[in-house]
Amino acid sequence: MTKLENRVADAFHHLHQHAEISWEETGTTAYIASILKEYGCTVTTFSDCTGVVGEYGHFDSNLPVVAIRADMDALWQEVNGTFQANHSCGHDAHMAMVLGLVSKITDDPALKNKVALKIIFQPAEEKGEGALKMVEKGVVDDVDYLFGIHLRPIEETTMDNAAPVIVHGANTTYIADINGHDAHAARPHLNANAIEVASAIVSQLNNIHLNPRIPHSVKMTNITAGGKNTNIIPGNASFAVDMRTQDNQTMDDLTRKVKDIFQAMESIHGVEIPITDMEYIPAAAVNDEAIQIMENATARVLGEAHVDAPLITPGGDDFHFYTIKRPDLKATMLGLGCDLKPGLHHPDMTFNHDALMNGVDILYEAVKGVYRDDS
């Protein structure tokens, strides 16, 4: 292995073994900050949140500013019978590749003095909150081009292939309660059974009909009701509803229908169903110039035959808040083939680690492409 390959592999294994969940990435923040300083970056951390921003190059010139974003947080899920932080979405790989990119640029005497590079290690992507926090901090105020990267499951693309853009859909999650009162199991006429109310909500969710030409889905993904006593009819419950659409207008239609269902169930069952929390991630806003730069970079590394068409996926990513909040940003996210299986967010997710260097090299060529006279 080359020196760079060893650096990338070491970073990946460290980050994989020290996974941390959203807003708790303190060890990850310290680890990345120390490496960025070793590479000669100016490093910024924050007193009120996790996350690291590194700057390298000449920001006092007329050079366009290129930012690379890597997400930091892990999921909290059951792995081999134990709940733990787990990088089953590939964020450990994303961080390792971006660190490899910085290493490669700082080792390139022909390039390192001709860039204005900002490296954003962003917390809390899994909560859909980290990008908004970075925008609030002004991290992308001076950025012209923004690139991201994400491992893709094998059903979307394969090893040694990549898509120059991931066209994510919109995602909204409602956390809601059913507020009523308990009753004795022998007297079901004295309350509304929260489990039956939740079941009625599920039935009505399945009856939502939207434009079939636009991919969409809605489903209940969590429910908690009842306690240790089995002779009590629970009047209270909490639940989550996950909604996915390929565009933002369809999401507006879907959320309106879900709220209508909640209101109807309140009236029918005589309970209250308040939405106590909401998570929202917008659909992708794509930029042709950024996509072309990433397409050229992918072709230079993998060959033109291995450049996939734009990858349309129902998954979401808060990366797109950057362009929603800063419309002048020229942004795209690379979809990296790596034979990932059985799937993202599966507790036993695996991928071909040889793809890490593909990601490093494509990002490197994308950065060069911004500063290339013919880009």
mmCIF file of C-alpha atoms in Angstrom:
data_model
loop_
_atom_site.group_PDB
_atom_site.id
_atom_site.type_symbol
_atom_site.label_atom_id
_atom_site.label_comp_id
_atom_site.label_asym_id
_atom_site.label_seq_id
_atom_site.Cartn_x
_atom_site.Cartn_y
_atom_site.Cartn_z
ATOM 1 C CA MET A 1 0.000 0.000 0.000
ATOM 2 C CA THR A 2 1.101 3.553 -0.693
ATOM 3 C CA LYS A 3 1.515 6.130 2.063
ATOM 4 C CA LEU A 4 -1.792 7.745 1.087
ATOM 5 C CA GLU A 5 -3.637 4.418 1.018
ATOM 6 C CA ASN A 6 -2.335 3.649 4.513
ATOM 7 C CA ARG A 7 -3.491 7.044 5.761
ATOM 8 C CA VAL A 8 -6.989 6.528 4.367
ATOM 9 C CA ALA A 9 -7.245 2.987 5.714
ATOM 10 C CA ASP A 10 -6.012 4.020 9.169
ATOM 11 C CA ALA A 11 -8.497 6.909 9.319
ATOM 12 C CA PHE A 12 -11.358 4.665 8.253
ATOM 13 C CA HIS A 13 -10.610 1.978 10.838
ATOM 14 C CA HIS A 14 -10.234 4.522 13.639
ATOM 15 C CA LEU A 15 -13.496 6.285 12.769
ATOM 16 C CA HIS A 16 -15.334 2.994 12.307
ATOM 17 C CA GLN A 17 -14.243 1.769 15.729
ATOM 18 C CA HIS A 18 -15.059 5.070 17.466
ATOM 19 C CA ALA A 19 -18.521 5.808 16.085
ATOM 20 C CA GLU A 20 -20.525 8.593 17.754
ATOM 21 C CA ILE A 21 -24.164 9.596 17.307
ATOM 22 C CA SER A 22 -25.566 12.958 16.234
ATOM 23 C CA TRP A 23 -24.406 15.993 18.231
ATOM 24 C CA GLU A 24 -22.153 13.753 20.324
ATOM 25 C CA GLU A 25 -19.237 13.513 17.865
ATOM 26 C CA THR A 26 -16.744 15.000 20.326
ATOM 27 C CA GLY A 27 -14.019 12.393 19.896
ATOM 28 C CA THR A 28 -14.493 12.462 16.123
ATOM 29 C CA THR A 29 -14.199 16.256 16.149
ATOM 30 C CA ALA A 30 -10.938 16.152 18.107
ATOM 31 C CA TYR A 31 -9.480 13.382 15.933
ATOM 32 C CA ILE A 32 -10.243 15.161 12.648
ATOM 33 C CA ALA A 33 -9.061 18.545 13.928
ATOM 34 C CA SER A 34 -5.697 17.056 14.901
ATOM 35 C CA ILE A 35 -5.193 15.500 11.458
ATOM 36 C CA LEU A 36 -6.188 18.675 9.626
ATOM 37 C CA LYS A 37 -3.661 20.625 11.683
ATOM 38 C CA GLU A 38 -0.977 18.085 10.748
ATOM 39 C CA TYR A 39 -1.776 18.764 7.084
ATOM 40 C CA GLY A 40 -1.295 22.504 7.585
ATOM 41 C CA CYS A 41 -4.939 23.539 7.591
ATOM 42 C CA THR A 42 -6.377 26.425 9.543
ATOM 43 C CA VAL A 43 -8.907 24.661 11.791
ATOM 44 C CA THR A 44 -12.160 25.956 13.276
ATOM 45 C CA THR A 45 -14.261 24.159 15.878
ATOM 46 C CA PHE A 46 -17.321 25.442 17.711
ATOM 47 C CA SER A 47 -18.098 26.050 21.380
ATOM 48 C CA ASP A 48 -21.772 25.118 21.119
ATOM 49 C CA CYS A 49 -21.716 22.111 18.783
ATOM 50 C CA THR A 50 -19.531 19.429 17.281
ATOM 51 C CA GLY A 51 -18.056 19.727 13.792
ATOM 52 C CA VAL A 52 -14.784 20.826 12.220
ATOM 53 C CA VAL A 53 -13.938 23.166 9.364
ATOM 54 C CA GLY A 54 -10.489 23.199 7.815
ATOM 55 C CA GLU A 55 -9.148 25.775 5.369
ATOM 56 C CA TYR A 56 -6.208 25.244 3.053
ATOM 57 C CA GLY A 57 -4.796 27.504 0.363
ATOM 58 C CA HIS A 58 -5.248 31.144 -0.517
ATOM 59 C CA PHE A 59 -8.515 32.736 0.586
ATOM 60 C CA ASP A 60 -7.246 36.290 0.119
ATOM 61 C CA SER A 61 -7.019 35.860 -3.672
ATOM 62 C CA ASN A 62 -9.551 35.837 -6.504
ATOM 63 C CA LEU A 63 -9.621 32.045 -6.538
ATOM 64 C CA PRO A 64 -13.048 30.401 -6.325
ATOM 65 C CA VAL A 65 -13.598 28.709 -2.967
ATOM 66 C CA VAL A 66 -14.241 24.976 -3.179
ATOM 67 C CA ALA A 67 -15.802 23.206 -0.208
ATOM 68 C CA ILE A 68 -15.939 19.462 0.428
ATOM 69 C CA ARG A 69 -18.470 18.183 2.936
ATOM 70 C CA ALA A 70 -18.252 14.935 4.902
ATOM 71 C CA ASP A 71 -20.890 13.853 7.428
ATOM 72 C CA MET A 72 -19.648 12.665 10.831
ATOM 73 C CA ASP A 73 -22.421 11.017 12.835
ATOM 74 C CA ALA A 74 -23.309 7.366 13.275
ATOM 75 C CA LEU A 75 -26.671 5.685 13.743
ATOM 76 C CA TRP A 76 -27.882 4.245 17.056
ATOM 77 C CA GLN A 77 -29.015 0.709 16.317
ATOM 78 C CA GLU A 78 -28.983 -2.886 17.504
ATOM 79 C CA VAL A 79 -25.881 -4.773 16.390
ATOM 80 C CA ASN A 80 -25.572 -8.430 17.418
ATOM 81 C CA GLY A 81 -28.104 -7.932 20.203
ATOM 82 C CA THR A 82 -26.581 -4.732 21.625
ATOM 83 C CA PHE A 83 -27.607 -1.141 20.914
ATOM 84 C CA GLN A 84 -24.626 0.979 19.942
ATOM 85 C CA ALA A 85 -23.382 3.743 17.666
ATOM 86 C CA ASN A 86 -22.804 2.195 14.257
ATOM 87 C CA HIS A 87 -21.544 3.651 10.970
ATOM 88 C CA SER A 88 -23.938 1.650 8.789
ATOM 89 C CA CYS A 89 -24.542 4.667 6.551
ATOM 90 C CA GLY A 90 -20.901 4.984 5.541
ATOM 91 C CA HIS A 91 -20.042 8.266 7.222
ATOM 92 C CA ASP A 92 -16.782 6.758 8.479
ATOM 93 C CA ALA A 93 -15.846 6.128 4.841
ATOM 94 C CA HIS A 94 -16.871 9.638 3.791
ATOM 95 C CA MET A 95 -14.650 11.205 6.448
ATOM 96 C CA ALA A 96 -11.715 8.948 5.585
ATOM 97 C CA MET A 97 -11.971 9.800 1.876
ATOM 98 C CA VAL A 98 -12.132 13.545 2.518
ATOM 99 C CA LEU A 99 -9.121 13.328 4.848
ATOM 100 C CA GLY A 100 -7.367 11.424 2.070
ATOM 101 C CA LEU A 101 -8.264 14.185 -0.371
ATOM 102 C CA VAL A 102 -6.695 16.817 1.899
ATOM 103 C CA SER A 103 -3.568 14.681 2.247
ATOM 104 C CA LYS A 104 -3.301 14.267 -1.507
ATOM 105 C CA ILE A 105 -3.685 17.991 -2.179
ATOM 106 C CA THR A 106 -1.136 19.007 0.446
ATOM 107 C CA ASP A 107 1.321 16.523 -1.062
ATOM 108 C CA ASP A 108 0.856 17.965 -4.581
ATOM 109 C CA PRO A 109 3.306 20.859 -5.108
ATOM 110 C CA ALA A 110 1.655 21.797 -8.410
ATOM 111 C CA LEU A 111 -1.789 22.232 -6.825
ATOM 112 C CA LYS A 112 -1.468 23.083 -3.165
ATOM 113 C CA ASN A 113 -0.643 26.756 -3.818
ATOM 114 C CA LYS A 114 -3.424 27.232 -6.386
ATOM 115 C CA VAL A 115 -6.517 26.381 -4.374
ATOM 116 C CA ALA A 116 -8.846 27.874 -1.807
ATOM 117 C CA LEU A 117 -10.175 24.713 -0.202
ATOM 118 C CA LYS A 118 -12.643 24.500 2.674
ATOM 119 C CA ILE A 119 -13.236 21.099 4.284
ATOM 120 C CA ILE A 120 -16.509 20.794 6.206
ATOM 121 C CA PHE A 121 -16.871 17.879 8.622
ATOM 122 C CA GLN A 122 -20.539 18.224 9.478
ATOM 123 C CA PRO A 123 -22.326 16.765 12.510
ATOM 124 C CA ALA A 124 -25.883 15.444 12.815
ATOM 125 C CA GLU A 125 -26.716 14.549 9.228
ATOM 126 C CA GLU A 126 -28.835 11.657 10.461
ATOM 127 C CA LYS A 127 -31.047 14.121 12.328
ATOM 128 C CA GLY A 128 -31.248 16.447 9.335
ATOM 129 C CA GLU A 129 -29.921 19.298 11.473
ATOM 130 C CA GLY A 130 -26.174 19.582 10.948
ATOM 131 C CA ALA A 131 -26.169 21.339 7.581
ATOM 132 C CA LEU A 132 -28.503 24.028 8.892
ATOM 133 C CA LYS A 133 -26.172 24.565 11.849
ATOM 134 C CA MET A 134 -23.189 24.964 9.526
ATOM 135 C CA VAL A 135 -25.155 27.461 7.414
ATOM 136 C CA GLU A 136 -26.031 29.334 10.598
ATOM 137 C CA LYS A 137 -22.314 29.460 11.441
ATOM 138 C CA GLY A 138 -21.595 31.089 8.085
ATOM 139 C CA VAL A 139 -19.431 28.191 6.954
ATOM 140 C CA VAL A 140 -20.552 28.360 3.299
ATOM 141 C CA ASP A 141 -20.958 32.143 3.004
ATOM 142 C CA ASP A 142 -17.803 32.471 0.884
ATOM 143 C CA VAL A 143 -18.096 29.135 -0.941
ATOM 144 C CA ASP A 144 -18.535 28.938 -4.727
ATOM 145 C CA TYR A 145 -18.504 25.152 -5.284
ATOM 146 C CA LEU A 146 -19.652 22.475 -2.842
ATOM 147 C CA PHE A 147 -19.002 18.755 -3.336
ATOM 148 C CA GLY A 148 -20.202 15.816 -1.281
ATOM 149 C CA ILE A 149 -19.805 12.054 -1.532
ATOM 150 C CA HIS A 150 -21.873 9.060 -0.439
ATOM 151 C CA LEU A 151 -21.429 5.307 -0.699
ATOM 152 C CA ARG A 152 -24.235 3.703 -2.707
ATOM 153 C CA PRO A 153 -25.860 0.278 -2.259
ATOM 154 C CA ILE A 154 -25.172 -2.383 -4.842
ATOM 155 C CA GLU A 155 -28.693 -2.206 -6.310
ATOM 156 C CA GLU A 156 -27.976 1.407 -7.328
ATOM 157 C CA THR A 157 -24.436 1.091 -8.692
ATOM 158 C CA THR A 158 -21.496 -1.296 -8.505
ATOM 159 C CA MET A 159 -17.808 -1.220 -7.678
ATOM 160 C CA ASP A 160 -15.689 0.976 -9.983
ATOM 161 C CA ASN A 161 -18.755 2.916 -11.126
ATOM 162 C CA ALA A 162 -20.018 6.257 -9.850
ATOM 163 C CA ALA A 163 -22.761 8.789 -10.527
ATOM 164 C CA PRO A 164 -21.841 12.493 -10.705
ATOM 165 C CA VAL A 165 -25.004 13.483 -8.844
ATOM 166 C CA ILE A 166 -27.395 11.899 -6.358
ATOM 167 C CA VAL A 167 -30.906 13.237 -6.858
ATOM 168 C CA HIS A 168 -32.244 12.671 -3.370
ATOM 169 C CA GLY A 169 -35.914 12.946 -2.557
ATOM 170 C CA ALA A 170 -37.571 14.879 0.246
ATOM 171 C CA ASN A 171 -38.060 13.296 3.669
ATOM 172 C CA THR A 172 -40.342 14.381 6.507
ATOM 173 C CA THR A 173 -40.814 12.575 9.818
ATOM 174 C CA TYR A 174 -43.586 13.403 12.301
ATOM 175 C CA ILE A 175 -43.228 12.359 15.923
ATOM 176 C CA ALA A 176 -46.711 12.421 17.460
ATOM 177 C CA ASP A 177 -48.663 11.381 20.546
ATOM 178 C CA ILE A 178 -52.080 9.921 21.119
ATOM 179 C CA ASN A 179 -53.393 11.523 24.292
ATOM 180 C CA GLY A 180 -56.323 9.863 26.038
ATOM 181 C CA HIS A 181 -56.757 7.889 29.251
ATOM 182 C CA ASP A 182 -56.418 4.262 30.345
ATOM 183 C CA ALA A 183 -59.280 1.896 31.102
ATOM 184 C CA HIS A 184 -59.731 -1.576 32.564
ATOM 185 C CA ALA A 185 -59.481 -4.328 29.968
ATOM 186 C CA ALA A 186 -62.935 -5.545 31.024
ATOM 187 C CA ARG A 187 -64.495 -2.172 30.158
ATOM 188 C CA PRO A 188 -63.395 -1.226 26.611
ATOM 189 C CA HIS A 189 -66.324 1.174 26.252
ATOM 190 C CA LEU A 190 -64.719 3.594 28.741
ATOM 191 C CA ASN A 191 -61.817 4.780 26.584
ATOM 192 C CA ALA A 192 -60.332 4.913 23.124
ATOM 193 C CA ASN A 193 -57.692 2.200 22.772
ATOM 194 C CA ALA A 194 -54.543 4.019 21.630
ATOM 195 C CA ILE A 195 -53.350 0.888 19.821
ATOM 196 C CA GLU A 196 -56.578 0.795 17.808
ATOM 197 C CA VAL A 197 -56.275 4.509 17.064
ATOM 198 C CA ALA A 198 -52.732 3.941 15.783
ATOM 199 C CA SER A 199 -53.960 1.011 13.711
ATOM 200 C CA ALA A 200 -56.658 3.217 12.192
ATOM 201 C CA ILE A 201 -54.013 5.800 11.324
ATOM 202 C CA VAL A 202 -51.932 3.125 9.573
ATOM 203 C CA SER A 203 -54.995 2.046 7.592
ATOM 204 C CA GLN A 204 -55.696 5.599 6.483
ATOM 205 C CA LEU A 205 -52.049 6.211 5.567
ATOM 206 C CA ASN A 206 -52.316 3.257 3.189
ATOM 207 C CA ASN A 207 -55.288 4.939 1.516
ATOM 208 C CA ILE A 208 -53.399 8.101 0.551
ATOM 209 C CA HIS A 209 -53.267 8.506 -3.226
ATOM 210 C CA LEU A 210 -50.927 10.960 -4.944
ATOM 211 C CA ASN A 211 -49.623 11.309 -8.498
ATOM 212 C CA PRO A 212 -48.331 7.792 -9.296
ATOM 213 C CA ARG A 213 -45.706 9.190 -11.682
ATOM 214 C CA ILE A 214 -43.856 10.767 -8.746
ATOM 215 C CA PRO A 215 -42.274 8.250 -6.324
ATOM 216 C CA HIS A 216 -43.618 8.577 -2.785
ATOM 217 C CA SER A 217 -44.217 6.531 0.341
ATOM 218 C CA VAL A 218 -45.660 6.989 3.820
ATOM 219 C CA LYS A 219 -45.511 4.526 6.721
ATOM 220 C CA MET A 220 -45.509 4.316 10.507
ATOM 221 C CA THR A 221 -41.991 3.435 11.664
ATOM 222 C CA ASN A 222 -42.291 3.481 15.451
ATOM 223 C CA ILE A 223 -44.998 3.029 18.078
ATOM 224 C CA THR A 224 -44.957 2.776 21.872
ATOM 225 C CA ALA A 225 -48.110 2.019 23.853
ATOM 226 C CA GLY A 226 -49.057 0.252 27.067
ATOM 227 C CA GLY A 227 -47.014 -0.796 30.064
ATOM 228 C CA LYS A 228 -46.294 -3.875 32.153
ATOM 229 C CA ASN A 229 -49.911 -4.638 33.026
ATOM 230 C CA THR A 230 -51.781 -6.536 30.331
ATOM 231 C CA ASN A 231 -55.224 -5.886 31.837
ATOM 232 C CA ILE A 232 -55.108 -2.169 31.025
ATOM 233 C CA ILE A 233 -56.303 -0.703 27.737
ATOM 234 C CA PRO A 234 -53.770 2.041 26.959
ATOM 235 C CA GLY A 235 -55.178 5.432 26.215
ATOM 236 C CA ASN A 236 -51.837 6.971 25.360
ATOM 237 C CA ALA A 237 -49.211 6.191 22.756
ATOM 238 C CA SER A 238 -46.403 7.796 20.822
ATOM 239 C CA PHE A 239 -45.526 7.032 17.224
ATOM 240 C CA ALA A 240 -43.514 8.173 14.208
ATOM 241 C CA VAL A 241 -44.585 8.539 10.579
ATOM 242 C CA ASP A 242 -41.924 8.622 7.844
ATOM 243 C CA MET A 243 -42.778 10.293 4.510
ATOM 244 C CA ARG A 244 -40.722 10.226 1.297
ATOM 245 C CA THR A 245 -41.338 11.991 -2.022
ATOM 246 C CA GLN A 246 -39.135 12.703 -5.007
ATOM 247 C CA ASP A 247 -39.932 16.410 -5.081
ATOM 248 C CA ASN A 248 -40.810 19.116 -2.601
ATOM 249 C CA GLN A 249 -44.283 19.950 -3.970
ATOM 250 C CA THR A 250 -45.418 16.346 -3.566
ATOM 251 C CA MET A 251 -44.094 16.420 -0.002
ATOM 252 C CA ASP A 252 -46.292 19.441 0.699
ATOM 253 C CA ASP A 253 -49.310 17.488 -0.580
ATOM 254 C CA LEU A 254 -48.408 14.404 1.437
ATOM 255 C CA THR A 255 -47.854 16.181 4.751
ATOM 256 C CA ARG A 256 -51.166 17.983 4.361
ATOM 257 C CA LYS A 257 -53.002 14.676 3.895
ATOM 258 C CA VAL A 258 -51.261 13.109 6.912
ATOM 259 C CA LYS A 259 -52.258 16.045 9.102
ATOM 260 C CA ASP A 260 -55.842 15.688 7.843
ATOM 261 C CA ILE A 261 -55.794 12.040 8.942
ATOM 262 C CA PHE A 262 -54.604 12.999 12.424
ATOM 263 C CA GLN A 263 -57.414 15.553 12.726
ATOM 264 C CA ALA A 264 -60.022 13.062 11.529
ATOM 265 C CA MET A 265 -58.854 10.442 14.048
ATOM 266 C CA GLU A 266 -59.055 13.030 16.826
ATOM 267 C CA SER A 267 -62.684 13.693 15.955
ATOM 268 C CA ILE A 268 -63.671 10.052 15.523
ATOM 269 C CA HIS A 269 -61.969 8.698 18.650
ATOM 270 C CA GLY A 270 -62.179 11.689 20.978
ATOM 271 C CA VAL A 271 -58.429 11.912 21.589
ATOM 272 C CA GLU A 272 -55.732 14.491 20.924
ATOM 273 C CA ILE A 273 -52.963 13.730 18.428
ATOM 274 C CA PRO A 274 -50.380 16.534 18.650
ATOM 275 C CA ILE A 275 -47.241 16.498 16.508
ATOM 276 C CA THR A 276 -44.471 16.859 19.089
ATOM 277 C CA ASP A 277 -41.462 16.924 16.775
ATOM 278 C CA MET A 278 -40.724 17.090 13.065
ATOM 279 C CA GLU A 279 -37.675 16.334 10.945
ATOM 280 C CA TYR A 280 -37.506 17.608 7.378
ATOM 281 C CA ILE A 281 -34.956 17.214 4.585
ATOM 282 C CA PRO A 282 -35.628 18.831 1.192
ATOM 283 C CA ALA A 283 -35.280 17.184 -2.190
ATOM 284 C CA ALA A 284 -32.095 17.838 -4.141
ATOM 285 C CA ALA A 285 -31.526 21.101 -5.994
ATOM 286 C CA VAL A 286 -29.038 20.209 -8.748
ATOM 287 C CA ASN A 287 -26.492 22.376 -10.565
ATOM 288 C CA ASP A 288 -25.433 21.514 -14.103
ATOM 289 C CA GLU A 289 -21.959 23.074 -13.873
ATOM 290 C CA ALA A 290 -21.062 21.219 -10.681
ATOM 291 C CA ILE A 291 -22.423 17.961 -12.121
ATOM 292 C CA GLN A 292 -20.320 18.396 -15.267
ATOM 293 C CA ILE A 293 -17.172 18.959 -13.205
ATOM 294 C CA MET A 294 -17.891 15.799 -11.193
ATOM 295 C CA GLU A 295 -18.722 13.827 -14.341
ATOM 296 C CA ASN A 296 -15.399 14.827 -15.918
ATOM 297 C CA ALA A 297 -13.561 13.924 -12.720
ATOM 298 C CA THR A 298 -15.223 10.509 -12.562
ATOM 299 C CA ALA A 299 -14.371 9.800 -16.204
ATOM 300 C CA ARG A 300 -10.710 10.718 -15.652
ATOM 301 C CA VAL A 301 -10.460 8.278 -12.722
ATOM 302 C CA LEU A 302 -12.748 5.383 -13.659
ATOM 303 C CA GLY A 303 -13.158 5.832 -17.418
ATOM 304 C CA GLU A 304 -16.161 7.185 -19.318
ATOM 305 C CA ALA A 305 -17.831 3.764 -19.472
ATOM 306 C CA HIS A 306 -18.037 3.741 -15.674
ATOM 307 C CA VAL A 307 -19.838 7.074 -15.301
ATOM 308 C CA ASP A 308 -23.449 6.392 -14.361
ATOM 309 C CA ALA A 309 -26.462 8.513 -15.192
ATOM 310 C CA PRO A 310 -27.808 10.797 -12.451
ATOM 311 C CA LEU A 311 -28.811 8.573 -9.567
ATOM 312 C CA ILE A 312 -32.426 9.125 -8.510
ATOM 313 C CA THR A 313 -33.094 7.764 -5.022
ATOM 314 C CA PRO A 314 -35.895 8.111 -2.441
ATOM 315 C CA GLY A 315 -33.301 8.498 0.300
ATOM 316 C CA GLY A 316 -32.649 11.941 1.755
ATOM 317 C CA ASP A 317 -29.620 13.950 2.867
ATOM 318 C CA ASP A 318 -29.414 17.306 4.634
ATOM 319 C CA PHE A 319 -26.611 18.241 2.194
ATOM 320 C CA HIS A 320 -29.323 19.938 0.142
ATOM 321 C CA PHE A 321 -30.038 22.505 2.848
ATOM 322 C CA TYR A 322 -26.807 24.198 1.786
ATOM 323 C CA THR A 323 -28.199 24.991 -1.659
ATOM 324 C CA ILE A 324 -31.708 25.703 -0.354
ATOM 325 C CA LYS A 325 -30.261 28.321 2.004
ATOM 326 C CA ARG A 326 -27.523 29.530 -0.373
ATOM 327 C CA PRO A 327 -29.004 29.253 -3.902
ATOM 328 C CA ASP A 328 -25.849 30.603 -5.561
ATOM 329 C CA LEU A 329 -23.848 27.547 -4.478
ATOM 330 C CA LYS A 330 -22.828 25.221 -7.291
ATOM 331 C CA ALA A 331 -23.179 21.845 -5.611
ATOM 332 C CA THR A 332 -23.376 18.144 -6.306
ATOM 333 C CA MET A 333 -22.913 14.884 -4.412
ATOM 334 C CA LEU A 334 -20.985 11.959 -5.915
ATOM 335 C CA GLY A 335 -22.666 8.556 -5.672
ATOM 336 C CA LEU A 336 -19.787 6.083 -5.250
ATOM 337 C CA GLY A 337 -20.140 2.459 -6.273
ATOM 338 C CA CYS A 338 -18.562 0.075 -3.771
ATOM 339 C CA ASP A 339 -20.615 -3.165 -3.846
ATOM 340 C CA LEU A 340 -22.331 -2.073 -0.628
ATOM 341 C CA LYS A 341 -24.666 -4.713 0.814
ATOM 342 C CA PRO A 342 -27.097 -5.739 2.163
ATOM 343 C CA GLY A 343 -28.025 -2.046 2.286
ATOM 344 C CA LEU A 344 -27.543 1.336 3.893
ATOM 345 C CA HIS A 345 -28.600 1.440 7.567
ATOM 346 C CA HIS A 346 -28.402 -2.357 7.816
ATOM 347 C CA PRO A 347 -26.479 -3.132 11.031
ATOM 348 C CA ASP A 348 -24.192 -5.532 9.138
ATOM 349 C CA MET A 349 -23.528 -3.245 6.174
ATOM 350 C CA THR A 350 -20.274 -3.969 4.347
ATOM 351 C CA PHE A 351 -18.605 -2.570 1.237
ATOM 352 C CA ASN A 352 -15.450 -3.020 -0.828
ATOM 353 C CA HIS A 353 -12.819 -0.880 0.906
ATOM 354 C CA ASP A 354 -10.894 -0.546 -2.363
ATOM 355 C CA ALA A 355 -13.543 2.033 -3.297
ATOM 356 C CA LEU A 356 -12.102 4.450 -0.726
ATOM 357 C CA MET A 357 -9.269 5.406 -3.047
ATOM 358 C CA ASN A 358 -11.688 5.794 -5.960
ATOM 359 C CA GLY A 359 -13.503 8.374 -3.873
ATOM 360 C CA VAL A 360 -10.297 10.181 -2.933
ATOM 361 C CA ASP A 361 -9.134 10.327 -6.543
ATOM 362 C CA ILE A 362 -12.483 11.504 -7.956
ATOM 363 C CA LEU A 363 -12.799 14.283 -5.378
ATOM 364 C CA TYR A 364 -9.195 15.280 -6.118
ATOM 365 C CA GLU A 365 -9.952 15.514 -9.841
ATOM 366 C CA ALA A 366 -13.131 17.492 -9.093
ATOM 367 C CA VAL A 367 -11.154 20.055 -7.107
ATOM 368 C CA LYS A 368 -8.594 20.262 -9.906
ATOM 369 C CA GLY A 369 -11.464 20.595 -12.367
ATOM 370 C CA VAL A 370 -12.678 23.812 -10.767
ATOM 371 C CA TYR A 371 -9.257 25.382 -11.250
ATOM 372 C CA ARG A 372 -8.635 23.815 -14.648
ATOM 373 C CA ASP A 373 -8.672 26.304 -17.517
ATOM 374 C CA ASP A 374 -10.860 24.048 -19.652
ATOM 375 C CA SER A 375 -13.371 23.045 -16.905
#
